Amino acid sequence: MEARPALSFQRPGAKQLSSMGMSGALSSSLPVLPTPLEETYPKLLDSQQVSMERELVTRPLNHASQLSSNSSVVGHMFSSSSGFSTDLHYSSLSPHEKHSRQSPFISQSSTNAASLPVTHSSGSLQSTASHYAKENSASWQTDSLSSFLDFPVNTPIENSQVESSSCNAALASEEFTKWADQLIADDDALASNWNELLGDTSVTDLEPKMVFPVSKSSPNFQAHQSQVPLQLPATSGEIHAVANPTSLANSAPAKPRMRWTPELHEAFVEAVNLLGGSERATPKGVLKLMKVEGLTIYHVKSHLQKYRTARYRPESSEGSSEKKLTPIEEMSLDLKTGIEITEALRMQMEVQKRLHEQLEIQRNLQLRIEEQGRYLQKMFEKQCKSGVDKLKTSATTLENPSTPSLDTVQESPAKSELDASQVDHGKTGTDPVNANTALEESSQELGGKHKVSEANDPENSEPDACESSSQPSKRPRTDE
Amino acid sequence: MKFGKRLKQQIQETLPGWRDKFLSYKELKKLVRSISSAPTLLNGSFEYGRAEEEFVYLLNNEIEKFNAFFVEQEEDFVIRNKELQQRIQRVIDKWGPNGNHPSETDYKEEMAKIRKDIVDFHGEMVLLVNYSNVNYTGLAKILKKYDKRTGGLLRLPFIQKVLQQPFFTTDLISKLVKQCESTIDAVFPVEDEEKTREAREAIIVAGEGIFRNTVAALQSMQEIRRGSSTYGHFSLPPLNLPDSELIQSVQLNSPIPIV
């Protein structure tokens, strides 16, 4: 199913940034591009997307002037690694910003972007940011910093426990090359999109600031990106590259995520042994010997490193470098203690097995629940579409397209149907009753977004299924 | 907030290196709360669109975090799995009854170590599956909250996408877990009823062991799946654990080691 969440067409580059844990200002500082949307989301089911798309087409024109400064923002963002706190700052700002602007998008995004470097300098990310700065062209950093100082900055600093600064430090060294590659490909996508969008010279302002040579071609990756392969059972050491099917699917180089399987690892070990053992084998040699398509030297390199660690320090690798005290410390045993220890281990095993069992069950349940929801949604889609078609021909008073109501109808019927079919939680009976009242509530609140009440009144003459299920997605909480 | 508390507990109980890899549920919840559901400007849907953008963006970041961590751990487990098997084979070949230098004491000693290691290995893998599950649950919950709060329709399509993410496709790890279990059965001596009973009395878990983590995870799961007021058709039924006395009897206290 290709349904995307609303506004999932976002920034092409940001996906890669996010995949490397990069900060997200790119998303805010760049115009949301309708072009990629059209390319990769040919079937727009969601009406919100449709209306957003229309809005966005007009938006880019506002951005022409901002692009040059934004690009430097972008540059700076690339140079900083992201803890989640970065994103938080970004996110916590924007709601505040919402209510006071004239050209809302631009100033907000600039301000948002502006807040980030300030945060960086004050947060623990500073070291990694400066690390990146060294590797990147220095001109970026200074450019962007100076442009930031002009903006009023509102930085609530939330040093939550979420701040994954340690993670960033690790990122810094290992991932930089990968990140750089992605960045290059990102650039490509971005530049090409903007070209189409603006068709003027402002794009050239971007390129020098981006610095990275735009060499990789994005179209390949886009195709790759659209695949959603699950991890397939390995047959003979193939790479099961799972392209990351995030909602920002258009972001060009989804460096497909490498998932090592036991079979692949076997092939690896064989190759290493042929080359004289883990100490003597080189990544390049192993790569050549393995002859696995899609495997890069980076993959092999990091895997080899892990392999070496695991072999030559089996105790610490077992603990995955965690301090791990178990109940059983004493290793010199007489029989009695031995038995007790074994029994303790058995108990541990039981608990673990139990947990695993339950996890599997839970997972299957979750999968089935969602599957069912999806199925029902489709069914209602069909059913209501026929209803809406009739509606379209007759309704002349409707201001909005009737598709918004379709959405609410889609979502809620799935819910109400599941409700009816599954274990009764006491809500089923009350649903139809609450439907209309809740309907009014939500329609007032949501205002122009879902003109549900208007749309649904004429629709009440339509098939029952649609009518009774015309619940807003705000479910009434009747059990509370 | 119940899930949030539970999640926090789990994070505390989990392996130290994993603590920052979990879902930032609290922060996301704050964000959802702060997202205004009533657009105040004329371009109302614009407002809404931006908020949703942000939210989706953050969620994607979280997902990426999960994926990166999960895949890396998975890789580690694949390697360690192989190493363990080889190690067992080496011990059997060397000190086993049919080995090169059969030696009962050495064999027993090494096997004891292996048993401990393999049980912990099993536990770690299960904890990874638990990690995946907890984060998924958190995502599902936060999406539900979002839809509820903003009247959006983000949940259904988004969760479909989540279902396909590497961090949620735990098939390989589960397979390794099962393999591990059969290896363990092979490596453990046959159970002696009476001695088993004696040894099991009042075993108290100490320290920060894997055992403690798994017990905590199991208890947590039980709690989360207790019936709730916001029970819906997308909710999981209450957890039904057979032999739940086993879990109760294992008390998570600190000081007293096994004697």
XYZ file of C-alpha atoms in Angstrom:
739
model
C 0.000 0.000 0.000
C 1.393 3.247 -1.021
C -0.607 5.556 1.128
C 1.613 8.175 2.612
C 1.044 10.255 5.618
C 0.010 13.742 4.867
C 2.872 15.953 3.927
C 5.203 13.119 3.689
C 6.649 14.476 0.557
C 8.930 16.704 2.515
C 12.448 17.598 1.850
C 14.391 15.231 -0.248
C 17.648 15.967 1.403
C 16.412 15.841 4.882
C 15.778 12.186 4.807
C 19.366 11.458 4.337
C 20.289 13.953 6.904
C 17.994 12.318 9.299
C 19.287 8.952 8.391
C 22.653 10.081 9.515
C 21.186 11.680 12.512
C 21.763 15.098 11.117
C 19.828 18.002 12.348
C 16.680 18.892 10.653
C 16.840 22.497 9.814
C 17.159 21.615 6.233
C 13.561 20.747 6.294
C 12.457 24.021 7.588
C 14.744 26.224 5.701
C 14.022 24.822 2.319
C 10.753 25.193 0.580
C 8.761 22.074 0.514
C 9.001 21.011 -3.015
C 5.962 20.046 -4.939
C 7.987 18.597 -7.764
C 9.282 15.567 -5.929
C 5.814 15.119 -4.641
C 4.477 14.762 -8.109
C 7.221 12.447 -9.113
C 7.038 10.003 -6.339
C 3.499 10.226 -5.166
C 1.455 9.799 -8.245
C -1.490 8.550 -6.357
C -2.483 11.046 -3.800
C -5.193 9.543 -1.790
C -5.049 11.974 0.979
C -6.905 15.145 0.349
C -4.757 16.979 2.764
C -1.862 16.277 0.594
C -3.742 17.612 -2.335
C -4.588 20.838 -0.658
C -1.124 21.179 0.770
C 0.329 20.630 -2.599
C -1.701 23.446 -3.997
C -0.505 25.709 -1.301
C 3.041 24.747 -1.747
C 3.037 25.535 -5.373
C 2.511 29.111 -4.443
C 4.951 29.052 -1.604
C 8.207 28.584 -3.409
C 7.891 31.962 -4.990
C 8.237 33.451 -1.580
C 11.437 31.707 -1.002
C 13.518 32.976 -3.796
C 14.926 35.736 -1.717
C 15.561 33.554 1.231
C 17.304 30.820 -0.544
C 20.769 32.161 -0.408
C 20.714 32.687 3.280
C 18.933 29.455 3.763
C 21.505 27.595 1.858
C 24.106 28.679 4.261
C 21.822 27.513 6.943
C 21.702 24.241 5.186
C 25.403 24.146 5.011
C 25.724 24.718 8.639
C 23.187 22.138 9.402
C 25.142 19.635 7.464
C 28.086 20.414 9.556
C 26.420 19.741 12.786
C 25.450 16.449 14.105
C 22.165 16.071 15.713
C 21.150 14.896 19.024
C 17.500 14.599 19.330
C 17.666 17.720 21.370
C 18.505 19.593 18.256
C 15.320 18.533 16.696
C 13.536 19.344 19.850
C 14.725 22.854 19.824
C 13.604 23.105 16.336
C 10.284 21.620 17.070
C 9.599 23.415 20.258
C 10.288 26.686 18.576
C 7.980 26.413 15.713
C 4.743 26.206 17.641
C 5.751 29.343 19.432
C 6.547 31.039 16.227
C 3.332 30.170 14.642
C 1.244 32.965 15.827
C 3.192 35.987 14.888
C 4.191 36.443 11.379
C 3.390 37.874 8.056
C 5.392 35.757 5.759
C 5.151 32.928 8.149
C 7.054 30.198 6.548
C 10.160 32.065 5.762
C 10.779 33.898 8.948
C 9.848 30.952 11.023
C 12.102 28.662 9.205
C 14.954 31.081 9.353
C 14.456 31.574 13.003
C 14.221 27.913 13.568
C 17.326 27.352 11.682
C 18.957 30.126 13.523
C 18.229 28.615 16.822
C 20.019 25.473 16.037
C 23.557 26.654 15.792
C 23.120 28.599 18.932
C 21.919 25.503 20.589
C 24.822 23.648 19.264
C 27.275 26.021 20.638
C 25.762 25.793 24.012
C 24.975 22.158 24.027
C 27.219 19.224 24.247
C 27.202 18.862 20.555
C 29.723 21.532 20.203
C 32.674 19.275 19.936
C 31.188 17.227 17.186
C 29.990 20.301 15.414
C 33.440 21.710 15.396
C 34.801 18.402 14.310
C 32.605 18.491 11.316
C 33.469 22.061 10.724
C 37.057 21.142 10.261
C 36.246 18.588 7.710
C 33.907 20.826 5.810
C 34.947 23.970 4.161
C 35.418 26.583 6.762
C 33.661 29.194 4.719
C 30.342 27.559 5.373
C 30.620 27.837 9.027
C 31.468 31.473 9.154
C 28.947 32.416 6.528
C 26.121 30.740 8.248
C 27.073 31.880 11.679
C 27.153 35.489 10.671
C 23.781 35.255 9.042
C 22.392 33.755 12.179
C 23.423 36.518 14.410
C 20.928 38.720 12.692
C 18.002 36.651 13.723
C 16.278 36.931 17.007
C 16.859 33.710 18.685
C 14.608 32.020 21.059
C 16.271 28.999 22.424
C 14.677 26.991 25.078
C 17.379 24.649 25.967
C 16.060 21.304 26.775
C 18.863 19.123 27.772
C 16.746 16.154 28.100
C 18.128 12.784 28.750
C 17.474 12.127 25.173
C 20.448 14.074 24.029
C 22.490 11.488 22.380
C 25.751 13.261 22.383
C 27.718 10.139 22.918
C 26.028 8.712 19.925
C 27.083 11.734 17.970
C 30.649 11.398 18.938
C 30.613 7.888 17.664
C 28.909 9.080 14.557
C 31.551 11.620 13.947
C 34.414 9.362 13.156
C 32.837 6.279 11.694
C 30.014 7.693 9.778
C 31.557 10.723 8.278
C 32.437 9.100 5.028
C 29.016 7.614 4.636
C 27.502 10.906 5.530
C 29.631 12.699 3.045
C 28.533 10.368 0.318
C 24.954 10.880 1.127
C 25.426 14.557 1.326
C 26.758 14.611 -2.151
C 23.826 12.749 -3.465
C 21.525 14.908 -1.406
C 22.910 17.939 -3.034
C 22.175 16.551 -6.365
C 18.565 15.960 -5.588
C 18.157 19.310 -4.001
C 19.838 21.216 -6.715
C 17.892 19.542 -9.441
C 14.628 20.141 -7.667
C 15.333 23.756 -7.115
C 16.344 24.190 -10.659
C 13.028 22.960 -11.782
C 11.261 24.972 -9.226
C 12.840 28.323 -9.654
C 14.508 28.109 -12.958
C 16.623 31.059 -12.139
C 20.026 31.924 -10.945
C 19.332 31.738 -7.280
C 20.245 28.123 -7.491
C 23.740 28.989 -8.423
C 24.010 30.791 -5.166
C 23.423 27.516 -3.479
C 25.924 25.407 -5.234
C 29.130 27.060 -4.179
C 27.942 27.117 -0.660
C 27.141 23.509 -0.789
C 30.741 22.886 -1.672
C 30.442 19.207 -2.201
C 30.941 18.187 -5.771
C 27.695 17.000 -7.106
C 28.698 13.781 -8.654
C 26.291 11.053 -7.816
C 23.163 10.524 -9.733
C 20.027 10.421 -7.776
C 17.585 8.696 -10.094
C 19.032 5.308 -9.362
C 18.499 5.733 -5.747
C 15.014 6.951 -6.151
C 14.071 3.762 -7.843
C 15.863 1.871 -5.167
C 14.197 3.901 -2.584
C 10.748 2.991 -3.616
C 11.332 -0.647 -2.911
C 10.248 -1.863 0.384
C 11.902 -5.193 0.740
C 11.651 -6.923 4.016
C 14.624 -8.826 5.141
C 14.446 -11.913 3.012
C 15.719 -15.222 4.188
C 19.214 -15.573 2.913
C 19.988 -18.201 0.404
C 23.579 -17.757 -0.470
C 25.068 -14.743 1.059
C 23.205 -12.096 -0.824
C 22.996 -8.685 0.540
C 19.627 -7.900 1.879
C 19.785 -4.247 1.502
C 16.670 -2.848 2.956
C 16.102 0.507 1.419
C 14.779 2.681 4.091
C 11.197 3.313 3.190
C 10.636 6.379 5.231
C 8.085 8.892 4.317
C 10.735 11.089 2.816
C 11.131 8.506 0.204
C 12.172 10.922 -2.401
C 15.437 11.743 -0.765
C 17.847 10.426 -3.224
C 20.516 8.140 -1.976
C 18.991 5.872 0.460
C 22.177 4.208 1.226
C 20.444 0.923 1.625
C 20.835 -0.352 5.072
C 23.119 -3.306 5.244
C 21.803 -6.209 7.191
C 24.199 -8.976 7.908
C 22.724 -12.408 7.875
C 24.356 -15.554 9.181
C 24.872 -16.772 5.642
C 26.510 -13.582 4.611
C 28.661 -13.751 7.674
C 29.665 -17.290 6.799
C 30.823 -16.117 3.436
C 32.702 -13.372 5.163
C 34.404 -15.743 7.560
C 35.376 -18.032 4.744
C 36.909 -15.189 2.838
C 38.779 -14.027 5.905
C 40.123 -17.494 6.550
C 41.268 -17.800 3.001
C 43.167 -14.600 3.442
C 44.976 -15.842 6.488
C 42.778 -14.923 9.415
C 41.159 -11.844 10.812
C 44.390 -10.093 11.540
C 45.859 -10.513 8.127
C 42.807 -10.098 5.993
C 42.173 -6.707 4.493
C 38.768 -5.268 3.745
C 39.568 -4.960 0.111
C 40.673 -8.549 -0.142
C 37.637 -9.797 1.651
C 35.367 -7.702 -0.489
C 36.877 -9.138 -3.617
C 36.702 -12.694 -2.426
C 33.158 -12.488 -1.257
C 31.908 -11.274 -4.594
C 28.641 -10.130 -3.166
C 26.853 -7.545 -5.175
C 26.083 -4.339 -3.425
C 28.524 -4.941 -0.629
C 30.789 -1.970 -0.171
C 34.146 -1.727 1.383
C 32.689 0.312 4.212
C 30.430 -2.530 5.123
C 33.243 -5.002 5.082
C 35.520 -2.720 6.992
C 33.178 -2.180 9.874
C 32.212 -5.793 9.942
C 35.809 -6.862 10.038
C 36.415 -4.582 12.943
C 33.553 -6.073 14.867
C 34.724 -9.513 13.974
C 38.184 -8.900 15.271
C 36.860 -7.526 18.503
C 34.633 -10.509 18.961
C 37.363 -13.000 18.386
C 40.148 -11.630 20.422
C 38.235 -10.460 23.365
C 35.470 -12.970 23.766
C 34.614 -11.955 27.342
C 34.109 -8.311 26.653
C 32.383 -8.967 23.387
C 29.943 -11.236 25.100
C 29.077 -8.375 27.318
C 29.040 -6.021 24.372
C 31.189 -3.784 26.453
C 28.544 -3.410 29.084
C 29.234 -3.941 32.674
C 27.313 -7.011 33.343
C 27.085 -8.544 36.749
C 25.148 -11.687 36.796
C 24.063 -13.552 39.820
C 26.654 -16.109 39.021
C 30.077 -14.666 39.597
C 31.921 -17.564 41.071
C 33.434 -19.816 38.486
C 35.337 -22.382 40.447
C 32.664 -24.778 41.402
C 32.057 -27.786 43.402
C 29.192 -29.912 42.324
C 26.616 -28.408 44.601
C 27.280 -24.851 43.619
C 27.457 -26.028 40.071
C 23.968 -27.327 40.253
C 22.662 -24.199 41.829
C 24.278 -22.106 39.231
C 22.886 -24.263 36.516
C 19.486 -23.961 38.038
C 19.748 -20.233 38.233
C 20.673 -20.229 34.610
C 17.728 -22.390 33.828
C 15.436 -19.988 35.536
C 16.964 -17.157 33.641
C 16.375 -19.087 30.476
C 12.785 -19.659 31.304
C 12.119 -16.023 31.871
C 13.898 -15.126 28.719
C 12.053 -17.684 26.710
C 8.814 -16.486 28.140
C 9.587 -12.914 27.278
C 10.524 -13.860 23.787
C 7.379 -15.857 23.306
C 5.268 -12.985 24.443
C 7.115 -10.577 22.277
C 6.503 -12.707 19.249
C 2.858 -13.024 20.068
C 2.568 -9.325 20.637
C 4.262 -8.565 17.402
C 1.988 -10.835 15.451
C -0.996 -9.255 17.057
C 0.209 -5.834 16.166
C 0.752 -6.862 12.597
C -2.660 -8.351 12.333
C -4.338 -5.384 13.869
C -2.797 -3.050 11.389
C -3.484 -5.381 8.537
C -7.085 -5.507 9.434
C -7.256 -1.775 9.742
C -5.767 -1.389 6.339
C -8.094 -3.844 4.771
C -11.141 -2.237 6.210
C -9.997 1.153 5.187
C -9.708 -0.036 1.643
C -13.112 -1.503 1.745
C -14.627 1.678 2.954
C -12.683 3.647 0.501
C -14.370 1.748 -2.241
C -17.745 1.912 -0.728
C -17.616 5.552 0.088
C -16.145 6.497 -3.176
C -19.244 5.330 -4.867
C -21.216 7.337 -2.375
C -19.102 10.387 -2.854
C -19.385 10.162 -6.574
C -23.100 10.446 -6.283
C -22.553 13.256 -3.892
C -20.362 15.118 -6.281
C -22.912 15.164 -8.962
C -25.613 16.437 -6.688
C -23.856 18.745 -4.313
C -23.362 22.241 -5.532
C -23.249 23.972 -2.223
C -20.158 22.295 -0.948
C -17.227 24.632 -0.865
C -14.595 22.103 -0.163
C -13.928 19.100 -2.210
C -15.698 16.196 -0.732
C -12.497 14.289 -0.313
C -11.827 15.589 3.176
C -14.859 13.845 4.384
C -13.715 10.792 2.555
C -10.612 10.799 4.643
C -12.364 10.949 7.906
C -14.722 8.373 6.695
C -11.859 6.178 5.638
C -10.115 6.285 8.908
C -13.049 6.007 11.190
C -14.909 3.233 9.439
C -11.872 1.099 9.786
C -11.976 1.826 13.431
C -15.635 1.292 13.979
C -15.650 -1.880 11.991
C -12.794 -3.347 13.904
C -14.560 -2.333 16.999
C -17.589 -4.294 16.041
C -15.735 -7.321 14.936
C -13.335 -7.658 17.806
C -13.825 -8.072 21.462
C -16.436 -5.744 22.718
C -14.909 -3.064 24.827
C -18.151 -1.428 25.537
C -17.844 1.207 22.921
C -19.487 -0.380 19.988
C -22.999 0.370 20.965
C -22.343 3.969 21.594
C -20.496 4.726 18.445
C -23.325 5.643 16.144
C -24.853 7.744 18.863
C -21.694 9.603 19.494
C -20.858 9.880 15.878
C -22.960 12.889 15.135
C -22.266 14.796 18.294
C -18.602 14.181 18.071
C -18.874 15.108 14.480
C -20.166 18.526 15.325
C -17.512 19.002 17.965
C -14.652 18.140 15.815
C -15.890 19.962 12.816
C -16.069 23.116 14.801
C -12.624 22.613 16.104
C -11.042 21.587 12.928
C -12.678 24.286 10.987
C -11.564 24.488 7.473
C -9.644 21.307 7.555
C -12.389 18.807 7.452
C -15.658 20.248 6.550
C -17.171 17.145 7.834
C -20.503 18.323 9.005
C -21.316 20.000 5.760
C -20.077 17.203 3.711
C -21.737 14.586 5.754
C -25.190 15.982 5.831
C -25.863 15.336 2.227
C -23.962 12.175 2.633
C -26.409 10.895 5.144
C -28.584 9.870 2.362
C -25.803 7.711 1.074
C -25.084 4.108 1.930
C -25.448 3.279 5.541
C -21.949 2.094 5.950
C -20.584 5.484 5.149
C -23.064 7.276 7.269
C -22.742 5.370 10.443
C -19.055 5.427 10.132
C -18.775 9.111 9.509
C -16.988 9.529 12.722
C -14.266 12.036 13.014
C -10.914 10.654 13.707
C -11.190 12.115 17.143
C -12.675 9.211 18.870
C -15.002 9.897 21.721
C -13.621 8.417 24.868
C -16.662 6.894 26.310
C -15.112 4.657 28.841
C -13.532 7.339 30.863
C 1.274 8.636 31.173
C 1.286 5.073 32.182
C 3.177 4.009 29.132
C 5.552 6.879 29.577
C 6.337 5.791 33.096
C 6.742 2.220 32.066
C 9.006 3.205 29.282
C 11.114 5.240 31.620
C 11.403 2.293 33.941
C 12.413 0.037 31.144
C 15.011 2.475 30.038
C 16.417 2.575 33.529
C 16.444 -1.172 33.798
C 17.971 -1.723 30.449
C 21.583 -2.163 29.527
C 23.437 1.096 30.048
C 24.507 1.500 26.483
C 20.976 1.240 25.294
C 19.475 3.955 27.352
C 19.570 6.708 24.825
C 18.346 4.534 22.026
C 14.764 4.336 23.053
C 11.874 6.406 21.859
C 11.735 9.926 23.159
C 8.180 9.413 24.124
C 7.884 12.197 26.606
C 9.239 14.791 24.267
C 7.016 13.693 21.476
C 4.058 13.802 23.750
C 4.922 17.335 24.731
C 5.103 18.249 21.117
C 1.771 16.727 20.375
C 0.222 18.576 23.254
C 1.649 21.814 22.075
C 0.423 21.370 18.578
C -2.627 23.459 18.370
C -5.584 21.673 16.987
C -7.437 24.861 16.306
C -5.832 26.831 13.551
C -5.928 30.477 14.433
C -5.021 32.017 11.182
C -6.867 32.149 7.968
C -4.571 29.689 6.335
C -5.557 27.086 8.833
C -4.579 24.055 6.917
C -1.203 25.594 6.362
C -0.639 25.681 10.087
C -1.698 22.182 10.415
C 0.487 21.120 7.592
C 3.578 22.570 9.137
C 2.949 21.014 12.492
C 2.449 17.696 10.888
C 5.612 18.106 8.894
C 7.592 18.676 12.005
C 6.051 15.818 13.780
C 6.638 13.432 10.948
C 10.149 14.666 10.655
C 10.877 13.952 14.276
C 9.304 10.575 14.086
C 11.437 9.741 11.131
C 14.488 10.714 13.082
C 13.472 8.411 15.856
C 12.884 5.618 13.442
C 16.254 6.159 11.942
C 17.777 5.979 15.372
C 16.065 2.694 16.020
C 17.076 1.284 12.712
C 20.689 2.210 13.092
C 20.934 0.785 16.568
C 18.977 -2.311 15.791
C 20.867 -3.242 12.671
C 24.151 -2.721 14.402
C 23.179 -4.913 17.323
C 21.901 -7.484 14.915
C 25.225 -7.571 13.181
C 26.968 -8.027 16.498
C 24.693 -10.867 17.372
C 25.291 -12.603 14.084
C 28.999 -12.485 14.721
C 28.775 -13.572 18.320
C 26.432 -16.355 17.471
C 28.949 -17.847 15.140
C 31.740 -17.363 17.620
C 29.821 -19.091 20.355
C 29.086 -22.049 18.190
C 32.697 -22.329 17.254
C 33.743 -22.010 20.831
C 31.444 -24.795 21.896
C 32.744 -26.954 19.138
C 36.305 -26.271 20.153
C 35.644 -27.230 23.758
C 33.913 -30.379 22.763
C 36.669 -31.280 20.379
C 39.382 -30.626 22.865
C 38.172 -31.642 26.273
C 35.104 -33.600 25.466
C 34.734 -37.316 25.986
C 35.707 -38.036 22.386
C 38.096 -35.159 22.096
C 41.802 -34.825 21.679
C 42.543 -34.316 25.341
C 39.529 -35.553 27.164
C 39.442 -33.929 30.550
C 36.352 -33.910 32.591
C 37.259 -31.059 34.860
C 38.357 -28.797 32.087
C 35.339 -29.709 30.082
C 33.001 -29.001 32.923
C 34.644 -25.753 33.710
C 34.590 -24.526 30.185
C 31.054 -25.676 29.680
C 29.937 -23.816 32.742
C 31.400 -20.649 31.336
C 29.821 -21.311 28.018
C 26.484 -21.915 29.591
C 26.561 -18.651 31.347
C 27.640 -16.834 28.261
C 25.132 -18.426 26.041
C 22.259 -17.741 28.387
C 23.280 -14.132 28.582
C 23.626 -14.010 24.857
C 20.136 -15.365 24.516
C 18.935 -12.782 26.973
C 20.522 -9.939 25.121
C 18.917 -10.953 21.906
C 15.562 -11.175 23.548
C 16.122 -7.759 24.987
C 16.754 -6.458 21.536
C 13.463 -7.871 20.376
C 11.908 -6.241 23.374
C 13.561 -2.991 22.442
C 12.018 -3.202 19.034
C 8.639 -3.924 20.453
C 8.669 -1.236 23.084
C 9.598 1.373 20.577
C 6.966 0.228 18.186
C 4.369 0.404 20.900
C 5.508 3.865 21.788
C 5.257 4.987 18.199
C 1.808 3.524 17.839
C 0.708 5.316 20.976
C 2.139 8.634 20.065
C 0.567 8.459 16.649
C -2.746 7.694 18.189
C -2.341 10.677 20.468
C -1.451 12.840 17.553
C -4.472 11.881 15.575
C -6.645 12.354 18.550
C -5.224 15.742 19.337
C -5.125 17.188 15.899
C -7.809 15.219 14.206
C -5.226 14.165 11.718
C -5.025 10.993 9.769
C -1.414 10.316 10.270
C -1.565 7.133 12.189
C -2.733 4.516 9.813
C -0.441 5.123 6.870
C 2.490 5.974 9.052
C 2.271 2.845 11.084
C 2.182 0.819 7.901
C 5.497 2.264 7.051
C 6.851 1.561 10.498
C 5.895 -2.060 10.207
C 8.356 -2.454 7.418
C 11.289 -0.801 9.047
C 14.376 -2.848 9.807
C 13.998 -2.343 13.505
C 10.612 -3.951 13.459
C 11.494 -6.860 11.230
C 12.926 -8.983 13.951
C 12.717 -12.285 12.158
C 16.415 -12.904 12.038
C 16.922 -12.211 15.705
C 14.037 -14.455 16.606
C 15.549 -17.166 14.530
C 18.858 -16.768 16.303
C 17.073 -16.864 19.614
C 15.458 -20.148 18.763
C 18.739 -21.569 17.556
C 20.269 -20.471 20.790
C 17.591 -22.232 22.731
C 18.256 -25.527 21.068
C 21.972 -25.102 21.571
C 21.325 -24.442 25.215
C 19.254 -27.549 25.508
C 22.134 -29.493 24.098
C 24.659 -27.882 26.372
C 22.779 -28.107 29.621
C 22.800 -31.246 31.654
C 19.574 -33.110 31.969
C 17.377 -31.664 34.624
C 17.238 -33.345 37.984
C 13.848 -32.701 39.538
C 14.711 -32.666 43.174
C 17.876 -30.685 42.940
C 16.099 -28.250 40.709
C 13.519 -27.570 43.329
C 16.053 -26.977 46.044
C 18.115 -24.661 44.009
C 15.202 -22.606 42.973
C 14.161 -21.525 46.370
C 14.567 -17.883 46.808
C 16.920 -17.070 44.056
C 17.362 -13.398 44.109
C 18.657 -11.477 41.242
C 21.454 -9.103 41.888
C 23.214 -6.450 39.985
C 22.500 -5.340 36.522
C 22.399 -8.671 34.878
C 20.624 -9.618 31.761
C 18.300 -11.663 33.893
C 17.182 -8.623 35.728
C 16.577 -6.845 32.502
C 14.460 -9.567 31.053
C 12.387 -9.926 34.176
C 11.853 -6.221 34.202
C 10.914 -6.280 30.572
C 8.410 -8.999 31.119
C 6.833 -7.310 34.060
C 6.684 -4.109 32.151
C 4.985 -5.761 29.285
C 2.422 -7.193 31.582
C 1.714 -3.793 32.990
C 1.420 -2.096 29.685
C -1.013 -4.641 28.502
C -3.264 -4.446 31.441
C -6.611 -3.119 30.299
C -6.772 0.587 29.902
C -9.376 3.265 29.663
C -8.496 4.094 26.132
C -8.982 0.602 24.971
C -9.736 0.547 21.326
C -9.733 -1.898 18.515
C -6.154 -1.103 17.837
C -5.192 -2.054 21.355
C -3.602 -5.284 22.364
C -5.474 -7.614 24.642
C -4.239 -8.024 28.197
C -1.174 -10.113 28.611
C -1.828 -13.626 29.659
C 1.240 -15.153 31.165
C 1.159 -18.751 32.157
C 3.282 -19.486 35.177
C 3.262 -15.933 36.222
C 4.340 -17.094 39.639
C 7.709 -17.656 38.151
C 7.994 -13.990 37.466
C 6.604 -12.981 40.827
C 8.968 -15.247 42.621
C 11.922 -13.581 41.115
C 12.326 -10.498 43.162
C 14.357 -7.712 41.806
C 16.205 -6.763 44.921
C 19.797 -5.889 45.114
C 22.041 -7.103 47.815
C 21.782 -10.824 48.341
C 23.676 -12.856 45.812
C 22.967 -16.444 45.130
C 24.532 -18.676 47.687
